């Protein structure tokens, strides 16, 4: 299928081609109010200004709901449901199309272009949703296996339940932050010498700080408490995806995780990309995930075999002294369970998800070392260092900056991408203890 062409100049190689139209929340120096926008090339279309100037005059479906574009989060727009998201995206695509049927809306309206088309370099992007709850899953099977081998050996690497249900845990919504927010090295309780027979912990700045390469999905449609979401309807309850960095403290994690799993090792910061790629935009990139050799219970059986996405994922690490290197290349296809399956399982007890809830995939790793999505795997539990220029890293040091990039497609005129999610490590506070 040939790429959609636009009268508007979209740089080749842009993640925000006309095939994408991701949604986010922006503000500017001249207008500090946070409002809804879409990314198009190296610009953002301010949907508040667009709506106020009759930009949606030819789309009757959204006209009663245009106030959602003045909201400081995507929650109100997302709650309108996937059919509305779809028609709004298609309408915006048609407004920007080379042979648009609506030339007077924007193409021939220079005043509105000046007011509503904002250079991305001049906008500040914010957290796209007001997040009530955040659940992180563990459905990247290669990562689960690699970590299991480190702690339990190959024979017991995957727990008996792993291929029967999407394993997850409730994480902390309050510390989810947008790309670019610094991450402070936390203090924690851990064993300074795990091999010692004396298990005496300390409370100090942690040593083994790690990133985790993940995707995140936002819920759009809530379900009533006590009413599970059927697997056939689960995808319609999802708004779109972002990239997600689940920052992790491995020395704290290894000390605290038995018997109840991750807690302080994961609650101090989670970074997400700021543009949310709609499910419709990702539809052409559906692929098979990792094959499950177990019989799946009926409530988790998803129609079709293409349930995850061919998203090319990359991790770049820039050290505190300026050396930089790509330390991982992975792909969104390396998942055993899909986001609709995660949502169906999450609600299977009648748990009521809300608009804006965030679901993380867990670390996405391939099988080769250069495809591993965290330093714990890449360094084999801290036993081997990796080269960053003329430096070596086992875990992250203060001043290091980690950047994830994610994109679908190979046609430079029709890429569907997420941009980046970046975080720099700040030194721990001096707590005097």
Short mmCIF file of C-alpha atoms in Angstrom, two decimals, residues 186-189 203 206 247-249 252-253 256 261-269:
data_model
loop_
_atom_site.label_atom_id
_atom_site.label_comp_id
_atom_site.label_asym_id
_atom_site.label_seq_id
_atom_site.Cartn_x
_atom_site.Cartn_y
_atom_site.Cartn_z
CA UNK A 186 17.34 6.03 45.44
CA UNK A 187 18.37 4.82 48.87
CA UNK A 188 17.29 1.32 49.75
CA UNK A 189 17.68 -1.63 52.09
CA UNK A 203 20.21 1.31 54.17
CA UNK A 206 21.84 1.70 45.91
CA UNK A 247 13.74 1.74 36.27
CA UNK A 248 14.82 -1.03 38.64
CA UNK A 249 17.13 -1.43 41.64
CA UNK A 252 17.04 -4.02 46.62
CA UNK A 253 15.01 -6.34 44.39
CA UNK A 256 12.97 -7.90 49.08
CA UNK A 261 7.57 -9.71 44.70
CA UNK A 262 8.73 -6.23 43.58
CA UNK A 263 8.12 -3.25 45.88
CA UNK A 264 10.69 -0.53 46.58
CA UNK A 265 12.93 -1.86 43.82
CA UNK A 266 10.39 -0.59 41.30
CA UNK A 267 8.38 2.23 42.87
CA UNK A 268 10.79 5.18 42.63
CA UNK A 269 10.39 6.01 38.93
#
